[in-house]
CSV table of C-alpha atoms and ligand atoms in Angstrom, one decimal:
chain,number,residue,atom,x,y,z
A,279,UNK,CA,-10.2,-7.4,14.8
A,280,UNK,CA,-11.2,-3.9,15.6
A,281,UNK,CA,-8.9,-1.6,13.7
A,282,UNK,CA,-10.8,-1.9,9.9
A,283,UNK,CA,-11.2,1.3,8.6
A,284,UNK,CA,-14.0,2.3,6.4
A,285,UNK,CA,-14.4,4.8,4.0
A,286,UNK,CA,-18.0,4.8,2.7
A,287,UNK,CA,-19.1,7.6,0.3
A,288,UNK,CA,-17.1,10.1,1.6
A,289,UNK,CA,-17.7,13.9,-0.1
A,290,UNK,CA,-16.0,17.1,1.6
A,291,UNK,CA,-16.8,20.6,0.2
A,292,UNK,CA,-15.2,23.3,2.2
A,293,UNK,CA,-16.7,26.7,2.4
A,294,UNK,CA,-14.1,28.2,0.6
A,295,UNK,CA,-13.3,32.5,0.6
A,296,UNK,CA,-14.6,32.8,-3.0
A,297,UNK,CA,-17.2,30.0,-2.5
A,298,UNK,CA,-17.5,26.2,-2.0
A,299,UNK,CA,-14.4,24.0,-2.9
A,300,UNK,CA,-15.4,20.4,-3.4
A,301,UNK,CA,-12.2,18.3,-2.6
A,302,UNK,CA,-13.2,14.6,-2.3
A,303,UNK,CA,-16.3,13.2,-3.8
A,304,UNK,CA,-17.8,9.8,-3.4
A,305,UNK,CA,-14.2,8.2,-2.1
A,306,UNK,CA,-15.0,4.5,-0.7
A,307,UNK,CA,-12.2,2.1,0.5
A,308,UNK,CA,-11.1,0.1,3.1
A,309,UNK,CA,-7.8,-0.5,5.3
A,310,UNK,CA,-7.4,-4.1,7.1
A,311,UNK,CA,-5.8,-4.3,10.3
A,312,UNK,CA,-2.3,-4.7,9.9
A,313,UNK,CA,-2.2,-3.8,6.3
A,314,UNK,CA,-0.1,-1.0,4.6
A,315,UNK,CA,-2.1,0.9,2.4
A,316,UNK,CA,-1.0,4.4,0.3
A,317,UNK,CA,-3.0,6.8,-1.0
A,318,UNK,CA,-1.9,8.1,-3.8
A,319,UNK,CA,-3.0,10.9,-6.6
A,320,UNK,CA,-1.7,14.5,-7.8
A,321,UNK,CA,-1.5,17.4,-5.8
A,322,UNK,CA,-4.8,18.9,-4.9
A,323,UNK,CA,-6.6,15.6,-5.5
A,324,UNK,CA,-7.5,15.8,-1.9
A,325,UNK,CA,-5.2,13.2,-0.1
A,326,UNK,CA,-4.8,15.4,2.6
A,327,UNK,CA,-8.3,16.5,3.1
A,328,UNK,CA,-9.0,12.5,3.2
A,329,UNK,CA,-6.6,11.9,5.4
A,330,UNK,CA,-7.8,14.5,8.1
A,331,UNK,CA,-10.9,13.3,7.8
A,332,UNK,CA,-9.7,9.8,8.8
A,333,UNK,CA,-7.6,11.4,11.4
A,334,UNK,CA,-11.1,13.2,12.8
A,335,UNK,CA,-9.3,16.7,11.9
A,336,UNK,CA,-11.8,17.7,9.7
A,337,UNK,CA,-15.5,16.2,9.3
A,338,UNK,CA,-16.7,15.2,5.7
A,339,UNK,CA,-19.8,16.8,4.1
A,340,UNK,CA,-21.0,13.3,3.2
A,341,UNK,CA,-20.9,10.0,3.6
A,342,UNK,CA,-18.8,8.4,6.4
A,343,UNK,CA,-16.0,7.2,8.0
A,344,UNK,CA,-15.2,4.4,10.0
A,345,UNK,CA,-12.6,2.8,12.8
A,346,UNK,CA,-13.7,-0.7,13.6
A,347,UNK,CA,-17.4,-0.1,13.5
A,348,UNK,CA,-17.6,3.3,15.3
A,349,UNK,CA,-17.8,6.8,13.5
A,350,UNK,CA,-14.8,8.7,13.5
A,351,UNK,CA,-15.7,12.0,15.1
A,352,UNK,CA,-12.4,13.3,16.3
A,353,UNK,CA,-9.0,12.4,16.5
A,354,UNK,CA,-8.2,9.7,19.2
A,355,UNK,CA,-5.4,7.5,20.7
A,356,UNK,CA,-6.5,4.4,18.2
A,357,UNK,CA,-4.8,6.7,15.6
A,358,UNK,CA,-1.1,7.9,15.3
A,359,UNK,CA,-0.2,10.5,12.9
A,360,UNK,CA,2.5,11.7,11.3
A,361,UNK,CA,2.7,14.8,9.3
A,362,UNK,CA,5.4,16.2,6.8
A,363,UNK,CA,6.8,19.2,9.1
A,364,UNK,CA,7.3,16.4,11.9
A,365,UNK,CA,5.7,19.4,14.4
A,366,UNK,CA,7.9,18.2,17.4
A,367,UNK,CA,7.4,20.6,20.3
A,368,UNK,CA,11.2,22.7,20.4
A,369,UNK,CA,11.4,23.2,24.3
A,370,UNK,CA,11.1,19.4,24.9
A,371,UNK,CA,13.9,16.8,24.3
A,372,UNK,CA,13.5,13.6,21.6
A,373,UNK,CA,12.7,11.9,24.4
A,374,UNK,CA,10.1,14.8,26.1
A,375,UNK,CA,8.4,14.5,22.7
A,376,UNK,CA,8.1,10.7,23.0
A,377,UNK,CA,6.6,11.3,26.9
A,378,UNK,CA,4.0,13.7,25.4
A,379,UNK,CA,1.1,11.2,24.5
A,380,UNK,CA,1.6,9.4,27.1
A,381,UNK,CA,1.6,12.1,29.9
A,382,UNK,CA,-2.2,12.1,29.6
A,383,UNK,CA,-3.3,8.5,28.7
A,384,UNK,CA,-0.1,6.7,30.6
A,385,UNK,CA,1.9,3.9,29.1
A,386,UNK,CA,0.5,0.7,27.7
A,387,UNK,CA,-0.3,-2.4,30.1
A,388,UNK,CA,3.1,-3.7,31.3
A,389,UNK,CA,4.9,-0.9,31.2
A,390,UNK,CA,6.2,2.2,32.5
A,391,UNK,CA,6.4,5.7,30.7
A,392,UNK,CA,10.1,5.8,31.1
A,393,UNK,CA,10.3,1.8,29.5
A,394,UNK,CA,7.9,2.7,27.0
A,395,UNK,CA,9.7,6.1,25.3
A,396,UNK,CA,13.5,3.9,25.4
A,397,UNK,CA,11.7,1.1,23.6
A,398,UNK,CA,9.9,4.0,20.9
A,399,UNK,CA,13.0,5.3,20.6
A,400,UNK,CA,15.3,2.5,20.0
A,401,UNK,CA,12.5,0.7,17.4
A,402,UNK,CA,13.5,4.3,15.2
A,403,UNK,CA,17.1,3.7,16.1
A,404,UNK,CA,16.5,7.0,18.1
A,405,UNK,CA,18.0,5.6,21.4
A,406,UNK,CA,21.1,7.9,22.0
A,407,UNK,CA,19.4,11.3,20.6
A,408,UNK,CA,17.2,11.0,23.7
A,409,UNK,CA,18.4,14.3,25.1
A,410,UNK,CA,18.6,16.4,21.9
A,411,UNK,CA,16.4,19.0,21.0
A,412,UNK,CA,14.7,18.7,17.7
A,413,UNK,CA,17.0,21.9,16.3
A,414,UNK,CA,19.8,19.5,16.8
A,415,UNK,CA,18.3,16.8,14.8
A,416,UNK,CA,19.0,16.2,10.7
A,417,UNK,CA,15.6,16.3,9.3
A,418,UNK,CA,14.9,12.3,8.8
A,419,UNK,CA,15.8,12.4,12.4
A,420,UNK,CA,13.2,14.7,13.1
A,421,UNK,CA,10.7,12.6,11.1
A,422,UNK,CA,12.1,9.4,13.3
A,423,UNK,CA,11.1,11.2,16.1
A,424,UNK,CA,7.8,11.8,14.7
A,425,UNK,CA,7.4,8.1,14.5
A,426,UNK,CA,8.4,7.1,17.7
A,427,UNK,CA,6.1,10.0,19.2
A,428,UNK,CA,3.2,8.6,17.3
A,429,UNK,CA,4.0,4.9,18.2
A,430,UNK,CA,4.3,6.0,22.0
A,431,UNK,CA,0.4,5.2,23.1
A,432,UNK,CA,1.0,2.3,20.9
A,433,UNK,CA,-2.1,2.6,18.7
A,434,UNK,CA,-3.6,-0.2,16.5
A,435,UNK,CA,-3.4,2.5,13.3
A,436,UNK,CA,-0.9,4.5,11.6
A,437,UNK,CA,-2.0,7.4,9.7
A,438,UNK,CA,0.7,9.0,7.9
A,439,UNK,CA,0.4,12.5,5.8
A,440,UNK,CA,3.4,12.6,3.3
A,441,UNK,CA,5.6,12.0,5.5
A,442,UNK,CA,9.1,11.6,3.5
A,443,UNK,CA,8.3,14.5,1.4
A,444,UNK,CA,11.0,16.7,3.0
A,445,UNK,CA,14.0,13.9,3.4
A,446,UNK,CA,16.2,14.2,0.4
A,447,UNK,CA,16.6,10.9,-2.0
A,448,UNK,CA,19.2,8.5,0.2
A,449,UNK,CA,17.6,9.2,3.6
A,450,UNK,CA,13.9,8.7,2.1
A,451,UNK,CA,15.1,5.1,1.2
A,452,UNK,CA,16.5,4.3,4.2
A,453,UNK,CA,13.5,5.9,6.0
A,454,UNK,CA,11.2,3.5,3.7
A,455,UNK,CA,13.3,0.4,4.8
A,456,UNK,CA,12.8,1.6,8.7
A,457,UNK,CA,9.5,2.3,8.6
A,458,UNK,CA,9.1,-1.1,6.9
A,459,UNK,CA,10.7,-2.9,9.6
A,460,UNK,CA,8.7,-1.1,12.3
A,461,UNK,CA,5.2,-2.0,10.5
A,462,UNK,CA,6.7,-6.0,10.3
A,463,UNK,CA,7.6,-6.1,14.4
A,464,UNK,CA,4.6,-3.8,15.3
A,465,UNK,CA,2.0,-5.0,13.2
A,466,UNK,CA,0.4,-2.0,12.7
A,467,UNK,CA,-2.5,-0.9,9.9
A,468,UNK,CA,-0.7,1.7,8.3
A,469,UNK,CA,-2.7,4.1,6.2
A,470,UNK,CA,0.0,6.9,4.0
A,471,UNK,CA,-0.4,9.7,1.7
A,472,UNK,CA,2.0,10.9,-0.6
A,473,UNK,CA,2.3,12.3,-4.5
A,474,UNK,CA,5.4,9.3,-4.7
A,475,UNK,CA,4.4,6.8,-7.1
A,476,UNK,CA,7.9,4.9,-6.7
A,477,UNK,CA,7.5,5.3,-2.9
A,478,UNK,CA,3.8,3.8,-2.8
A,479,UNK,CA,5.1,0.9,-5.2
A,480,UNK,CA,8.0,0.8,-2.3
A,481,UNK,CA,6.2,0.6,0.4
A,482,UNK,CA,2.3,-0.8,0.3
A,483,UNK,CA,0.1,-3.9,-0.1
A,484,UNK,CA,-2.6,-1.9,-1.5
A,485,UNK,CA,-2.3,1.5,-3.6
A,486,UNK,CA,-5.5,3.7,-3.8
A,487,UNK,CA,-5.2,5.6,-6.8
A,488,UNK,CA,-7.2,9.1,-6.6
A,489,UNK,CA,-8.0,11.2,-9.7
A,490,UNK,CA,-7.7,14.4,-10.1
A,491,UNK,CA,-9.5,16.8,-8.1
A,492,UNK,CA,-12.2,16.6,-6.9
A,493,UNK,CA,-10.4,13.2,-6.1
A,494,UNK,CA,-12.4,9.6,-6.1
A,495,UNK,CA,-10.9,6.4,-6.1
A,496,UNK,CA,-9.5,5.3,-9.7
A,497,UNK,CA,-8.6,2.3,-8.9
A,498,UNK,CA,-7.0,0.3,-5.6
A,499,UNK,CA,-3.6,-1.8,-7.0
A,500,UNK,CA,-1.9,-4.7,-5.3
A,501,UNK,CA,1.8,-3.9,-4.6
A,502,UNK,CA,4.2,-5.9,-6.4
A,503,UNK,CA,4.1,-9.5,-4.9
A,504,UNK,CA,7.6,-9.8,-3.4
A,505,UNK,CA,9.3,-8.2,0.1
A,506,UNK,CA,11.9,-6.3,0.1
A,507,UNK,CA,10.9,-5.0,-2.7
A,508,UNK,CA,13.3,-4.8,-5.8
A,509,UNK,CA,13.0,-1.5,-7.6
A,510,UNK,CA,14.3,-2.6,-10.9
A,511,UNK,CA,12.2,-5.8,-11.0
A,512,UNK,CA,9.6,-6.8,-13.7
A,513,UNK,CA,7.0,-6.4,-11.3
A,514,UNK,CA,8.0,-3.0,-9.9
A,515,UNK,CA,8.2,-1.5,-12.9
A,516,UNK,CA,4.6,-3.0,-14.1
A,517,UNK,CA,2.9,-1.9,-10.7
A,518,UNK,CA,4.2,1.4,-11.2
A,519,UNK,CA,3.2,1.8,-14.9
A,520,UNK,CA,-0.3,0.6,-13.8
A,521,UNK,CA,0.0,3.4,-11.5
A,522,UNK,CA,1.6,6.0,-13.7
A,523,UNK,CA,-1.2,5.3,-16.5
A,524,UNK,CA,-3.6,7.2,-14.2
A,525,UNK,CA,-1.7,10.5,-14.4
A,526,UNK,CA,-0.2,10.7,-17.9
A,527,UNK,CA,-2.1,12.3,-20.9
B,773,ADP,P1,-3.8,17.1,-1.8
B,773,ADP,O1,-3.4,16.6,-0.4
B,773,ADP,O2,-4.1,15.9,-2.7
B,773,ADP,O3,-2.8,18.0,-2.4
B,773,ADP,P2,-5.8,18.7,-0.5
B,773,ADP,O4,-6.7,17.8,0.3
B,773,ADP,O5,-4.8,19.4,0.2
B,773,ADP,O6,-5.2,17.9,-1.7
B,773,ADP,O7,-6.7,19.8,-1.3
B,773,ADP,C1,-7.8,19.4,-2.1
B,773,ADP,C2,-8.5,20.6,-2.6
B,773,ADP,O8,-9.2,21.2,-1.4
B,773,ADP,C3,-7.7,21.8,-3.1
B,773,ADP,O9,-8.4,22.4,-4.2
B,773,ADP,C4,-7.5,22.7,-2.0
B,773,ADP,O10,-7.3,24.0,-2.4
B,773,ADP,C5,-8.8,22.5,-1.3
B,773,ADP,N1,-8.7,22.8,0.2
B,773,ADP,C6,-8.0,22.1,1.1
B,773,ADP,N2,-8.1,22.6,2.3
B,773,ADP,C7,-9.0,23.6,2.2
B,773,ADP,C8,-9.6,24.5,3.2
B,773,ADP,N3,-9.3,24.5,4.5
B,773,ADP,N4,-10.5,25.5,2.7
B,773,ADP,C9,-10.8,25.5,1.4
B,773,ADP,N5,-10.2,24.7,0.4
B,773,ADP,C10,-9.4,23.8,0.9
């Protein structure tokens, strides 16, 4: 397969106003096609600044980063991205979102741009807010949209940047069961950042544990063995724990 990616002894130090910020040091794990893997850590233990650095956003001072055996130098249409603030553009519909990647690199094989936005929008249940602007949408609309827009140039790799974090409690959880079904039909590696033990436990095969920063990988931790997941199951609660002892005093 050709969608691996590999982080190998990744460092980034920024030049920061007051001097150098060292956000990531030495972090060193790897996503398999089709899997669905979470990083997760405190805030400023430099998820995002890893993420970016997958996305080819922002370069790392050391080490390096990988997409199935090429360096990542910039972002490119093997990776989807979703961000928090779902950045839709206003002046265009759902569905003029949707269009956007593919206006430049056209639809996948055996399809048309029209075919391939109805069938982006209907895998996010998206189908009759086609024609509404994103000011009209409720925000886990928004973020559906976000998904769909993402999934339009149908790329191998999902890269997702706490993406939930603005969705109150009961749309989150249907959001997680969504986006689950998506990655099941679609197949695709899905790399996701968030501060949400519970919603890493939720959601991933693996969990990447950062420390605090500068952030390095603590530990990487199986998700609990069944799907759908049950929250209040034995093995929820000791995934989570195993997670949770990371982060308490
Ligand atoms: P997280 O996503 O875990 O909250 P970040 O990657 O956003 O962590 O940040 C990690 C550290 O890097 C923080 O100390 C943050 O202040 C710093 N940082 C992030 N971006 C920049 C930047 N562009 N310039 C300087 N420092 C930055």
């Amino acid at each position: 397969m050709t969608d691996t990616i590999r982080l190998a002894g990744v460092g980034k130090t920024y030049d920061g106003e007051h001097g150098p910020v060292r956000a990531i040091r030495h972090v060193s794990f790897a996503v398999d096609p089709g899997e669905f893997v979470t990083v997760v850590g405190p805030s400023g233990s430099g998820k995002s600044t890893a993420f970016r650095i997958i996305a080819g956003l922002e370069t790392a001072t050391e080490g390096a980063v990988e997409v199935g055996d090429e360096p990542v130098t910039g972002p490119g249409p093997d990776r989807g991205m979703v961000f928090q603030d779902d950045a839709l553009f206003p002046w265009r519909t759902v569905a003029g979102n949707v269009r956007y990647g593919l206006e430049e690199v056209g639809p996948p094989p055996d399809t048309t741009v029209g075919g391939r936005v109805d069938h982006c929008l209907s895998l996010v249940g998206l189908a009759d807010a086609a024609d509404q602007y994103p000011r009209e949408l409720s925000g886990g609309m928004r973020q559906r949209a976000g998904i769909a827009r993402a999934l339009a140039v149908d790329p191998p790799i999902l890269l997702m940047d706490e993406p939930f974090a603005s969705v109150d409690a009961r749309t989150k959880a249907t959001l997680h069961r969504e986006l689950l079904s998506i990655w099941q039909e679609t197949q695709k590696t899905i790399l996701f950042v968030t501060h949400d033990i519970e919603e890493a436990v939720y959601l991933s095969d693996r969990i990447v544990v950062f420390s605090e920063g500068p952030g390095t990988v603590v530990d990487v931790i199986d998700g609990p063995p069944d799907r759908p997941r049950d929250k209040t199951s034995e093995a929820f609660r000791e995934t989570k724990g195993a997670v949770l002892s990371y982060f308490e005093e």
